């Protein structure tokens, strides 16, 4: 049976063990020769975990004038022959034993947890041997583990939950209007200049019917206009939908049809890449005598707009081949921006690199990291996004904060970037070899960044002496992570479970995909009534 009871499973194990004893005299060397397993100096060729049950009768030894007692197992350090070696035997009315382990693979605290979990499993099996072994309900986690899991998720921090993204930007405009906000190639805009351009475009968008929870598609290359259009869309109350001009026409057509934007903001050189018949009003920013440059320059007021309204819809690749649009609101993005500004120590004199493609959510985190803190945002041209050209750009612009994929970082050298203070790795797994030289020179963080949780859910600060691949770390501010088994129970520390994410950054769901939204955004039994959490599909374990 694929779902045996405890008693059935024990019977199966007993039958398998007895059958194996028919071949117990087979020489080990002959077994290895017949199986020819892959050889490695890192582990035993056949097995890594051993369970030994010693049930041989104990002999009695009596010596006049002496009381003889069995020596406790594990009294002296021995060299482990396997990764894990559990030896058990009867001792009167009890079962005793010892657990040997490879210290290169396990910490003592982890082994103690595993031993306690094994005992708890045995107790659950004894209490109900008729129940399905897959549905065993283990006792509650020990108090020490409950306290540790609670500490992992104690992430409450103050943030501007009642403000929208553009309102925090406008605060910076009032604080430092003449400070540099945006630099692209030879163009440099102050906070006041950037705000005026965004305001003019926002007023024009409102005149075109844009408002809260409507969508504005933006198809622009890396440029000043890209950032202006993003801010203008938020100021008009709408959500922006980034379209990469390099995408295939079929993908662009699907995204436009699916998001049904009120207007499409583009440029003449990009509009050529768009499908011939999109059925969406086109606002070309480089058209002759553009009307939007005659619009009012003051901050627009959209009375109905709240932090619960959307900031963007970003399309990610779907398992069915069709992209799915993730809807993210102002409140989650405000929490992300302010959490990153604190964690990365972004100051008004900081210089932030805008590396990510506009069609990725990492782009908005870079933009907000700079523009919500009074720092300057530096946008490189497409020709300088890798290798020596990127290193020269970062050095010449004296960039202090950057977020890069590990594959891009691997082509750079730490000594060439003396001004870089904080570096964030995101987008893919990293390695200890890559991290080590950078962690000696600057502050290096590894981020776990699902789109469905407002860009980033957790971070880990990497240390120079770290000899293992960096983990994804602990949840960011106002974010909770739960590792759950197949029945929704919290996994003990060290046990893998599906990673669920809850908190302020949770996306609203998938645009026009209610079934998929219900499947991936599920009720949060650990939160307040009505709260939800995101099922990531990723496996993780607490360390």
Short mmCIF file of C-alpha atoms in Angstrom, two decimals:
data_model
loop_
_atom_site.label_atom_id
_atom_site.label_comp_id
_atom_site.label_asym_id
_atom_site.label_seq_id
_atom_site.Cartn_x
_atom_site.Cartn_y
_atom_site.Cartn_z
CA UNK A 1 0.00 0.00 0.00
CA UNK A 2 1.17 3.55 -0.73
CA UNK A 3 -0.56 4.72 2.46
CA UNK A 4 0.18 1.99 5.02
CA UNK A 5 -0.82 2.11 8.66
CA UNK A 6 1.92 2.14 11.27
CA UNK A 7 1.40 -1.58 11.90
CA UNK A 8 1.50 -2.37 8.17
CA UNK A 9 4.68 -0.35 7.69
CA UNK A 10 6.39 -2.16 10.56
CA UNK A 11 5.32 -5.50 9.08
CA UNK A 12 6.75 -4.48 5.70
CA UNK A 13 10.05 -3.44 7.28
CA UNK A 14 10.23 -6.70 9.22
CA UNK A 15 9.58 -8.76 6.08
CA UNK A 16 12.20 -6.81 4.13
CA UNK A 17 14.80 -7.25 6.89
CA UNK A 18 14.15 -10.99 7.18
CA UNK A 19 14.35 -11.44 3.41
CA UNK A 20 17.64 -9.56 3.33
CA UNK A 21 19.12 -11.96 5.88
CA UNK A 22 18.93 -14.73 3.29
CA UNK A 23 21.85 -12.97 1.60
CA UNK A 24 23.75 -11.83 4.68
CA UNK A 25 26.79 -13.97 3.85
CA UNK A 26 27.47 -12.16 0.57
CA UNK A 27 30.98 -10.65 0.82
CA UNK A 28 31.05 -6.86 0.84
CA UNK A 29 33.70 -6.72 -1.90
CA UNK A 30 31.53 -8.88 -4.19
CA UNK A 31 28.52 -6.65 -3.51
CA UNK A 32 30.49 -3.53 -4.45
CA UNK A 33 31.79 -5.20 -7.61
CA UNK A 34 28.28 -6.23 -8.69
CA UNK A 35 26.62 -2.88 -8.00
CA UNK A 36 29.54 -0.68 -9.07
CA UNK A 37 28.22 2.46 -7.34
CA UNK A 38 29.74 5.88 -8.10
CA UNK A 39 32.85 6.39 -5.96
CA UNK A 40 33.43 9.49 -3.87
CA UNK A 41 35.79 10.39 -1.05
CA UNK A 42 32.94 12.34 0.51
CA UNK A 43 30.70 9.42 1.46
CA UNK A 44 30.31 5.65 1.81
CA UNK A 45 29.79 3.96 -1.60
CA UNK A 46 26.51 2.18 -0.69
CA UNK A 47 24.76 4.00 2.13
CA UNK A 48 25.09 7.05 4.31
CA UNK A 49 22.69 6.23 7.15
CA UNK A 50 22.88 3.07 9.28
CA UNK A 51 20.34 1.73 11.79
CA UNK A 52 21.51 -1.16 13.95
CA UNK A 53 19.26 -3.15 16.27
CA UNK A 54 21.29 -5.24 18.71
CA UNK A 55 19.12 -8.04 20.04
CA UNK A 56 21.73 -10.66 20.91
CA UNK A 57 21.24 -12.13 24.42
CA UNK A 58 23.37 -10.39 27.01
CA UNK A 59 25.75 -12.68 28.83
CA UNK A 60 26.16 -12.45 32.57
CA UNK A 61 29.53 -12.13 34.19
CA UNK A 62 29.91 -12.43 37.95
CA UNK A 63 33.15 -11.73 39.78
CA UNK A 64 33.46 -12.09 43.54
CA UNK A 65 33.38 -8.73 45.29
CA UNK A 66 32.63 -6.71 42.13
CA UNK A 67 29.43 -5.19 40.76
CA UNK A 68 29.53 -5.08 36.95
CA UNK A 69 27.49 -2.53 34.99
CA UNK A 70 27.34 -1.95 31.22
CA UNK A 71 29.42 0.99 30.06
CA UNK A 72 27.26 3.78 28.56
CA UNK A 73 27.55 4.17 24.80
CA UNK A 74 29.17 7.27 23.39
CA UNK A 75 31.54 7.79 26.27
CA UNK A 76 34.53 8.35 24.04
CA UNK A 77 34.89 10.09 20.73
CA UNK A 78 35.07 7.73 17.77
CA UNK A 79 35.37 8.24 14.04
CA UNK A 80 31.96 7.95 12.36
CA UNK A 81 31.90 5.40 9.54
CA UNK A 82 28.65 6.80 8.12
CA UNK A 83 26.96 10.18 7.95
CA UNK A 84 24.51 8.95 10.61
CA UNK A 85 24.77 5.69 12.58
CA UNK A 86 21.99 4.93 15.07
CA UNK A 87 22.55 1.86 17.25
CA UNK A 88 19.74 0.63 19.53
CA UNK A 89 19.43 -2.21 22.03
CA UNK A 90 17.21 -3.40 24.84
CA UNK A 91 18.26 -2.46 28.34
CA UNK A 92 15.89 -4.02 30.83
CA UNK A 93 12.48 -2.46 30.24
CA UNK A 94 13.96 0.34 28.17
CA UNK A 95 15.46 0.83 24.75
CA UNK A 96 18.81 2.58 24.83
CA UNK A 97 21.26 3.49 22.15
CA UNK A 98 23.75 5.91 20.68
CA UNK A 99 23.91 8.11 17.60
CA UNK A 100 27.19 8.68 15.80
CA UNK A 101 27.41 11.42 13.18
CA UNK A 102 29.88 13.08 10.86
CA UNK A 103 30.81 16.43 12.38
CA UNK A 104 31.68 17.76 8.95
CA UNK A 105 27.99 17.48 8.03
CA UNK A 106 26.04 18.03 11.25
CA UNK A 107 26.21 20.35 14.22
CA UNK A 108 25.69 18.92 17.70
CA UNK A 109 22.55 21.03 18.21
CA UNK A 110 21.07 19.65 14.97
CA UNK A 111 21.70 16.06 16.09
CA UNK A 112 20.03 16.76 19.42
CA UNK A 113 16.98 18.11 17.57
CA UNK A 114 16.87 15.09 15.24
CA UNK A 115 17.09 12.72 18.21
CA UNK A 116 14.21 14.46 19.97
CA UNK A 117 12.16 14.39 16.76
CA UNK A 118 12.87 10.65 16.34
CA UNK A 119 11.67 9.94 19.88
CA UNK A 120 8.53 12.02 19.24
CA UNK A 121 7.89 10.02 16.06
CA UNK A 122 8.20 6.72 17.93
CA UNK A 123 5.81 7.94 20.61
CA UNK A 124 3.25 8.91 17.98
CA UNK A 125 3.56 5.49 16.34
CA UNK A 126 3.04 3.68 19.65
CA UNK A 127 -0.01 5.76 20.53
CA UNK A 128 -1.86 4.80 17.31
CA UNK A 129 -0.50 1.94 15.21
CA UNK A 130 -3.70 1.69 13.16
CA UNK A 131 -3.49 5.18 11.66
CA UNK A 132 -1.90 5.98 8.32
CA UNK A 133 1.81 6.56 8.81
CA UNK A 134 1.65 9.56 6.46
CA UNK A 135 -0.85 11.25 8.75
CA UNK A 136 0.97 10.86 12.03
CA UNK A 137 0.34 13.87 14.21
CA UNK A 138 3.53 14.53 16.09
CA UNK A 139 3.43 16.28 19.47
CA UNK A 140 3.78 20.05 19.49
CA UNK A 141 7.28 21.37 18.92
CA UNK A 142 9.37 21.66 22.08
CA UNK A 143 9.03 25.01 23.81
CA UNK A 144 12.59 25.93 22.86
CA UNK A 145 11.83 25.38 19.15
CA UNK A 146 8.52 27.21 19.40
CA UNK A 147 10.36 30.17 20.91
CA UNK A 148 12.99 30.05 18.16
CA UNK A 149 10.39 29.95 15.36
CA UNK A 150 8.56 32.83 17.03
CA UNK A 151 11.80 34.81 17.15
CA UNK A 152 12.39 34.20 13.43
CA UNK A 153 9.02 35.81 12.68
CA UNK A 154 9.21 38.67 15.16
CA UNK A 155 9.68 41.25 12.42
CA UNK A 156 7.28 44.05 13.32
CA UNK A 157 8.64 47.47 12.39
CA UNK A 158 7.09 50.87 11.80
CA UNK A 159 6.60 52.06 8.22
CA UNK A 160 4.43 54.59 6.38
CA UNK A 161 1.46 52.25 5.94
CA UNK A 162 -0.96 55.13 5.23
CA UNK A 163 1.07 56.70 2.42
CA UNK A 164 1.41 55.83 -1.24
CA UNK A 165 4.79 55.46 -2.92
CA UNK A 166 4.70 58.78 -4.79
CA UNK A 167 3.71 60.64 -1.61
CA UNK A 168 6.93 59.53 0.10
CA UNK A 169 8.85 60.61 -3.01
CA UNK A 170 7.15 64.02 -2.82
CA UNK A 171 8.34 64.32 0.79
CA UNK A 172 11.91 63.98 -0.47
CA UNK A 173 11.21 66.60 -3.15
CA UNK A 174 10.20 69.07 -0.44
CA UNK A 175 13.19 68.15 1.75
CA UNK A 176 15.91 68.40 -0.92
CA UNK A 177 14.56 69.87 -4.19
CA UNK A 178 17.99 70.69 -5.63
CA UNK A 179 19.64 67.35 -4.80
CA UNK A 180 20.43 65.00 -7.69
CA UNK A 181 17.66 62.44 -8.16
CA UNK A 182 18.29 60.77 -11.52
CA UNK A 183 21.30 60.42 -13.81
CA UNK A 184 21.19 58.79 -17.26
CA UNK A 185 24.13 59.21 -19.61
CA UNK A 186 24.67 62.99 -19.79
CA UNK A 187 21.27 63.96 -18.37
CA UNK A 188 20.96 64.82 -14.70
CA UNK A 189 17.67 65.71 -12.99
CA UNK A 190 17.20 67.16 -9.53
CA UNK A 191 14.36 66.00 -7.31
CA UNK A 192 12.38 69.13 -8.23
CA UNK A 193 12.96 68.68 -11.98
CA UNK A 194 12.05 64.99 -11.90
CA UNK A 195 8.91 65.77 -9.91
CA UNK A 196 7.77 68.45 -12.38
CA UNK A 197 8.16 66.12 -15.37
CA UNK A 198 6.32 63.32 -13.59
CA UNK A 199 3.55 65.70 -12.50
CA UNK A 200 2.98 66.98 -16.03
CA UNK A 201 2.71 63.47 -17.44
CA UNK A 202 0.49 62.40 -14.52
CA UNK A 203 -1.99 65.25 -15.14
CA UNK A 204 -2.14 64.27 -18.80
CA UNK A 205 -2.75 60.62 -17.90
CA UNK A 206 -5.62 61.64 -15.62
CA UNK A 207 -7.11 63.59 -18.55
CA UNK A 208 -6.93 60.37 -20.58
CA UNK A 209 -9.06 58.52 -18.02
CA UNK A 210 -6.37 56.97 -15.83
CA UNK A 211 -7.27 56.45 -12.17
CA UNK A 212 -7.00 54.07 -9.19
CA UNK A 213 -6.53 50.41 -10.18
CA UNK A 214 -6.56 51.20 -13.89
CA UNK A 215 -3.42 50.16 -15.72
CA UNK A 216 -0.88 52.05 -17.82
CA UNK A 217 1.36 49.96 -20.05
CA UNK A 218 4.88 51.38 -20.40
CA UNK A 219 7.11 50.24 -23.26
CA UNK A 220 10.34 52.23 -22.99
CA UNK A 221 14.07 51.50 -23.03
CA UNK A 222 16.43 52.34 -20.18
CA UNK A 223 16.15 56.11 -20.03
CA UNK A 224 15.08 59.16 -18.07
CA UNK A 225 11.60 58.81 -19.59
CA UNK A 226 11.28 55.31 -18.12
CA UNK A 227 11.55 56.62 -14.56
CA UNK A 228 9.37 59.66 -15.33
CA UNK A 229 6.62 57.44 -16.77
CA UNK A 230 6.77 55.12 -13.76
CA UNK A 231 6.37 57.96 -11.26
CA UNK A 232 3.71 59.67 -13.37
CA UNK A 233 1.61 56.52 -13.48
CA UNK A 234 1.69 56.21 -9.70
CA UNK A 235 0.87 59.89 -9.25
CA UNK A 236 -2.15 59.44 -11.55
CA UNK A 237 -3.34 56.63 -9.27
CA UNK A 238 -2.81 53.80 -11.74
CA UNK A 239 -0.66 50.67 -11.80
CA UNK A 240 2.13 50.51 -14.35
CA UNK A 241 2.66 47.42 -16.52
CA UNK A 242 6.25 47.23 -17.84
CA UNK A 243 6.70 45.93 -21.38
CA UNK A 244 10.18 45.08 -22.62
CA UNK A 245 10.59 46.21 -26.26
CA UNK A 246 12.82 43.16 -26.79
CA UNK A 247 10.01 40.72 -25.97
CA UNK A 248 8.51 38.70 -28.86
CA UNK A 249 5.47 40.36 -30.41
CA UNK A 250 3.28 37.42 -29.38
CA UNK A 251 4.17 37.86 -25.70
CA UNK A 252 3.61 41.63 -25.85
CA UNK A 253 0.23 41.08 -27.52
CA UNK A 254 -0.83 38.65 -24.79
CA UNK A 255 0.22 41.01 -22.00
CA UNK A 256 -1.61 43.97 -23.56
CA UNK A 257 -4.76 41.96 -24.10
CA UNK A 258 -4.63 40.48 -20.60
CA UNK A 259 -3.95 43.70 -18.65
CA UNK A 260 -6.29 45.85 -20.79
CA UNK A 261 -4.47 49.16 -20.14
CA UNK A 262 -6.18 52.53 -20.35
CA UNK A 263 -3.22 53.92 -22.25
CA UNK A 264 0.13 52.74 -23.61
CA UNK A 265 3.12 55.02 -22.97
CA UNK A 266 5.98 54.50 -25.39
CA UNK A 267 8.40 56.15 -27.80
CA UNK A 268 8.52 56.04 -31.58
CA UNK A 269 11.54 53.70 -31.66
CA UNK A 270 9.85 51.27 -29.24
CA UNK A 271 6.37 51.45 -30.72
CA UNK A 272 7.69 49.65 -33.79
CA UNK A 273 8.20 46.53 -31.67
CA UNK A 274 4.57 46.48 -30.53
CA UNK A 275 1.88 44.38 -32.23
CA UNK A 276 0.26 46.14 -35.17
CA UNK A 277 -3.24 46.17 -33.68
CA UNK A 278 -3.21 46.52 -29.91
CA UNK A 279 -6.43 48.48 -29.58
CA UNK A 280 -4.94 50.73 -26.89
CA UNK A 281 -4.50 54.52 -27.09
CA UNK A 282 -0.81 55.27 -27.63
CA UNK A 283 0.95 58.16 -25.89
CA UNK A 284 4.30 58.70 -27.58
CA UNK A 285 6.62 60.74 -25.37
CA UNK A 286 8.76 61.90 -28.29
CA UNK A 287 5.88 63.01 -30.52
CA UNK A 288 6.19 66.55 -31.96
CA UNK A 289 4.73 69.22 -29.67
CA UNK A 290 3.64 66.77 -26.93
CA UNK A 291 0.57 68.00 -25.06
CA UNK A 292 1.71 66.55 -21.75
CA UNK A 293 4.55 69.08 -21.51
CA UNK A 294 1.88 71.81 -21.31
CA UNK A 295 0.09 70.16 -18.37
CA UNK A 296 0.19 71.60 -14.81
CA UNK A 297 3.42 71.16 -12.85
CA UNK A 298 1.99 70.78 -9.34
CA UNK A 299 1.45 67.45 -7.58
CA UNK A 300 -1.83 65.92 -8.81
CA UNK A 301 -4.44 65.00 -6.21
CA UNK A 302 -6.31 61.72 -6.67
CA UNK A 303 -8.80 61.71 -3.76
CA UNK A 304 -9.92 58.08 -4.08
CA UNK A 305 -6.38 56.67 -4.04
CA UNK A 306 -5.32 54.59 -0.99
CA UNK A 307 -2.28 52.40 -0.15
CA UNK A 308 -4.45 49.37 -0.94
CA UNK A 309 -4.55 50.31 -4.63
CA UNK A 310 -2.13 48.77 -7.10
CA UNK A 311 1.30 50.12 -7.99
CA UNK A 312 2.17 47.66 -10.74
CA UNK A 313 1.30 44.46 -12.55
CA UNK A 314 4.42 42.52 -13.50
CA UNK A 315 4.23 39.43 -15.66
CA UNK A 316 6.24 36.36 -14.72
CA UNK A 317 6.61 33.15 -16.68
CA UNK A 318 3.81 30.69 -16.02
CA UNK A 319 4.11 26.89 -15.73
CA UNK A 320 1.57 26.58 -18.57
CA UNK A 321 3.62 28.83 -20.84
CA UNK A 322 1.31 31.82 -20.44
CA UNK A 323 2.70 34.73 -18.40
CA UNK A 324 0.80 35.61 -15.24
CA UNK A 325 0.40 39.17 -14.01
CA UNK A 326 1.27 39.67 -10.33
CA UNK A 327 -0.63 42.59 -8.75
CA UNK A 328 1.24 44.51 -6.03
CA UNK A 329 -0.18 47.38 -3.96
CA UNK A 330 1.38 50.54 -2.52
CA UNK A 331 1.39 49.32 1.09
CA UNK A 332 3.57 46.30 0.43
CA UNK A 333 5.97 48.30 -1.71
CA UNK A 334 6.25 51.04 0.93
CA UNK A 335 7.18 48.39 3.48
CA UNK A 336 9.78 46.92 1.14
CA UNK A 337 11.37 50.27 0.29
CA UNK A 338 11.64 51.44 3.88
CA UNK A 339 12.89 48.03 5.06
CA UNK A 340 15.62 48.06 2.41
CA UNK A 341 16.60 51.65 3.09
CA UNK A 342 17.11 50.74 6.76
CA UNK A 343 18.80 47.40 6.13
CA UNK A 344 21.14 48.73 3.43
CA UNK A 345 21.83 52.03 5.22
CA UNK A 346 20.89 54.17 2.21
CA UNK A 347 21.64 57.84 2.92
CA UNK A 348 20.98 61.06 0.96
CA UNK A 349 24.59 60.98 -0.28
CA UNK A 350 24.25 57.37 -1.51
CA UNK A 351 24.41 56.51 -5.20
CA UNK A 352 22.19 53.60 -6.23
CA UNK A 353 22.72 51.54 -9.38
CA UNK A 354 19.62 50.83 -11.49
CA UNK A 355 20.68 47.52 -13.01
CA UNK A 356 17.57 45.34 -13.35
CA UNK A 357 15.44 45.26 -16.47
CA UNK A 358 12.34 47.45 -16.25
CA UNK A 359 10.22 44.34 -16.78
CA UNK A 360 11.53 42.80 -13.52
CA UNK A 361 10.28 43.83 -10.10
CA UNK A 362 13.87 44.31 -8.89
CA UNK A 363 13.84 47.51 -10.96
CA UNK A 364 11.23 49.19 -8.77
CA UNK A 365 13.13 48.24 -5.61
CA UNK A 366 16.24 49.99 -6.98
CA UNK A 367 14.24 53.07 -7.99
CA UNK A 368 12.54 53.38 -4.61
CA UNK A 369 15.70 52.62 -2.65
CA UNK A 370 17.11 55.82 -4.11
CA UNK A 371 14.15 58.15 -4.60
CA UNK A 372 12.44 57.48 -1.24
CA UNK A 373 15.64 58.15 0.70
CA UNK A 374 16.95 61.29 -1.00
CA UNK A 375 19.76 59.40 -2.75
CA UNK A 376 20.58 59.53 -6.47
CA UNK A 377 19.62 56.84 -8.99
CA UNK A 378 22.13 56.06 -11.74
CA UNK A 379 20.80 54.30 -14.86
CA UNK A 380 23.45 52.74 -17.14
CA UNK A 381 22.89 52.38 -20.87
CA UNK A 382 22.21 48.84 -22.15
CA UNK A 383 25.75 48.60 -23.53
CA UNK A 384 27.35 48.77 -20.07
CA UNK A 385 25.41 46.13 -18.14
CA UNK A 386 28.10 43.46 -17.83
CA UNK A 387 31.79 42.78 -17.39
CA UNK A 388 34.43 45.48 -17.57
CA UNK A 389 32.01 48.09 -18.92
CA UNK A 390 29.77 47.70 -15.86
CA UNK A 391 32.77 47.81 -13.51
CA UNK A 392 33.95 51.05 -15.13
CA UNK A 393 30.46 52.56 -14.84
CA UNK A 394 30.15 51.63 -11.15
CA UNK A 395 33.62 53.02 -10.43
CA UNK A 396 33.20 56.22 -12.47
CA UNK A 397 29.80 57.03 -10.95
CA UNK A 398 31.08 56.13 -7.46
CA UNK A 399 28.12 53.79 -6.94
CA UNK A 400 27.61 52.92 -3.26
CA UNK A 401 24.65 50.49 -3.48
CA UNK A 402 23.97 47.82 -6.09
CA UNK A 403 21.77 44.76 -6.56
CA UNK A 404 23.20 42.17 -8.96
CA UNK A 405 22.66 38.55 -9.99
CA UNK A 406 25.56 36.29 -8.93
CA UNK A 407 26.37 35.54 -12.59
CA UNK A 408 27.00 39.24 -13.23
CA UNK A 409 29.00 39.69 -10.03
CA UNK A 410 31.29 36.80 -11.00
CA UNK A 411 32.69 38.92 -13.85
CA UNK A 412 33.65 41.81 -11.54
CA UNK A 413 36.61 42.28 -9.19
CA UNK A 414 36.24 43.74 -5.67
CA UNK A 415 39.39 45.95 -5.69
CA UNK A 416 38.13 47.84 -8.74
CA UNK A 417 35.06 49.16 -6.91
CA UNK A 418 36.33 51.08 -3.87
CA UNK A 419 33.18 53.21 -3.40
CA UNK A 420 30.74 50.29 -3.30
CA UNK A 421 29.49 49.91 0.29
CA UNK A 422 26.49 47.57 0.06
CA UNK A 423 25.94 44.82 -2.48
CA UNK A 424 22.81 42.67 -2.70
CA UNK A 425 22.76 39.33 -4.50
CA UNK A 426 19.39 38.29 -5.94
CA UNK A 427 17.78 36.34 -8.74
CA UNK A 428 19.66 33.05 -8.43
CA UNK A 429 21.64 30.89 -6.02
CA UNK A 430 25.14 31.98 -5.09
CA UNK A 431 28.23 30.15 -3.83
CA UNK A 432 30.68 30.51 -0.98
CA UNK A 433 33.57 30.99 -3.42
CA UNK A 434 31.84 33.96 -5.05
CA UNK A 435 30.77 35.55 -1.78
CA UNK A 436 34.02 35.26 0.17
CA UNK A 437 36.21 37.94 -1.51
CA UNK A 438 33.36 40.47 -1.67
CA UNK A 439 32.35 39.99 1.95
CA UNK A 440 35.87 40.98 3.02
CA UNK A 441 35.54 44.40 1.36
CA UNK A 442 31.91 45.49 1.77
CA UNK A 443 28.52 44.65 3.21
CA UNK A 444 27.12 41.75 1.21
CA UNK A 445 23.58 40.41 1.46
CA UNK A 446 21.84 37.48 -0.20
CA UNK A 447 18.14 38.07 -0.92
CA UNK A 448 15.23 35.74 -1.64
CA UNK A 449 12.88 37.59 -3.92
CA UNK A 450 9.54 36.12 -5.06
CA UNK A 451 7.52 38.53 -7.19
CA UNK A 452 4.38 37.59 -5.24
CA UNK A 453 5.76 39.16 -2.04
CA UNK A 454 6.61 42.67 -3.26
CA UNK A 455 10.06 41.87 -4.60
CA UNK A 456 11.82 40.54 -1.48
CA UNK A 457 10.86 38.27 1.42
CA UNK A 458 14.12 37.50 3.24
CA UNK A 459 17.79 38.46 3.43
CA UNK A 460 21.02 37.08 4.83
CA UNK A 461 24.17 39.06 5.56
CA UNK A 462 27.18 37.13 4.23
CA UNK A 463 30.39 36.96 6.24
CA UNK A 464 33.95 36.73 4.96
CA UNK A 465 34.62 33.45 6.76
CA UNK A 466 31.51 31.73 5.43
CA UNK A 467 32.43 28.37 3.90
CA UNK A 468 28.97 27.31 2.69
CA UNK A 469 26.60 28.72 0.09
CA UNK A 470 24.72 31.70 1.56
CA UNK A 471 21.22 30.87 2.82
CA UNK A 472 18.18 33.00 2.02
CA UNK A 473 18.22 34.35 5.56
CA UNK A 474 15.40 35.59 7.74
CA UNK A 475 12.24 37.51 6.81
CA UNK A 476 12.45 41.25 6.23
CA UNK A 477 10.43 43.73 8.28
CA UNK A 478 6.72 42.95 8.69
CA UNK A 479 7.12 39.63 6.90
CA UNK A 480 6.57 36.12 8.25
CA UNK A 481 7.86 32.84 6.87
CA UNK A 482 6.30 29.48 7.68
CA UNK A 483 7.80 26.14 6.63
CA UNK A 484 4.93 23.67 6.51
CA UNK A 485 4.55 19.96 5.83
CA UNK A 486 1.92 18.45 3.53
CA UNK A 487 -0.75 18.83 6.23
CA UNK A 488 -0.02 22.42 7.09
CA UNK A 489 1.96 21.76 10.27
CA UNK A 490 5.07 23.76 11.12
CA UNK A 491 8.24 21.82 10.38
CA UNK A 492 10.80 21.48 13.17
CA UNK A 493 14.11 23.28 12.81
CA UNK A 494 16.28 21.39 10.35
CA UNK A 495 13.35 19.67 8.59
CA UNK A 496 12.45 20.73 5.04
CA UNK A 497 8.99 22.08 4.31
CA UNK A 498 7.21 24.20 1.73
CA UNK A 499 7.99 27.87 2.18
CA UNK A 500 4.92 30.04 2.86
CA UNK A 501 5.16 33.83 3.13
CA UNK A 502 2.79 36.24 4.88
CA UNK A 503 2.86 39.87 5.89
CA UNK A 504 2.68 43.40 4.55
CA UNK A 505 4.28 42.62 1.19
CA UNK A 506 1.82 39.98 0.03
CA UNK A 507 0.55 40.62 -3.50
CA UNK A 508 -3.16 40.92 -4.21
CA UNK A 509 -2.96 37.93 -6.53
CA UNK A 510 -2.80 37.20 -10.25
CA UNK A 511 -4.63 39.42 -12.72
CA UNK A 512 -7.61 37.63 -14.32
CA UNK A 513 -6.55 34.32 -12.70
CA UNK A 514 -8.90 33.76 -9.73
CA UNK A 515 -8.35 29.98 -9.63
CA UNK A 516 -4.57 30.32 -9.59
CA UNK A 517 -4.82 33.10 -7.00
CA UNK A 518 -6.91 30.85 -4.73
CA UNK A 519 -4.41 28.02 -5.21
CA UNK A 520 -1.27 30.03 -4.36
CA UNK A 521 -2.64 32.61 -1.91
CA UNK A 522 -4.20 30.59 0.89
CA UNK A 523 -5.64 31.40 4.34
CA UNK A 524 -2.97 32.05 6.97
CA UNK A 525 -3.80 29.98 10.09
CA UNK A 526 -1.03 31.72 12.02
CA UNK A 527 -2.20 35.28 11.33
CA UNK A 528 -5.19 37.47 12.04
CA UNK A 529 -8.62 36.37 10.78
CA UNK A 530 -8.87 36.89 7.04
CA UNK A 531 -5.11 37.09 6.48
CA UNK A 532 -3.43 35.14 3.69
CA UNK A 533 -0.06 33.63 2.88
CA UNK A 534 1.68 32.78 -0.37
CA UNK A 535 2.57 29.18 -1.17
CA UNK A 536 5.91 29.53 -2.93
CA UNK A 537 6.37 25.91 -3.97
CA UNK A 538 9.99 26.17 -2.77
CA UNK A 539 11.41 23.86 -0.13
CA UNK A 540 13.47 25.29 2.72
CA UNK A 541 14.49 24.53 6.28
CA UNK A 542 15.36 26.63 9.30
CA UNK A 543 19.01 26.40 10.36
#
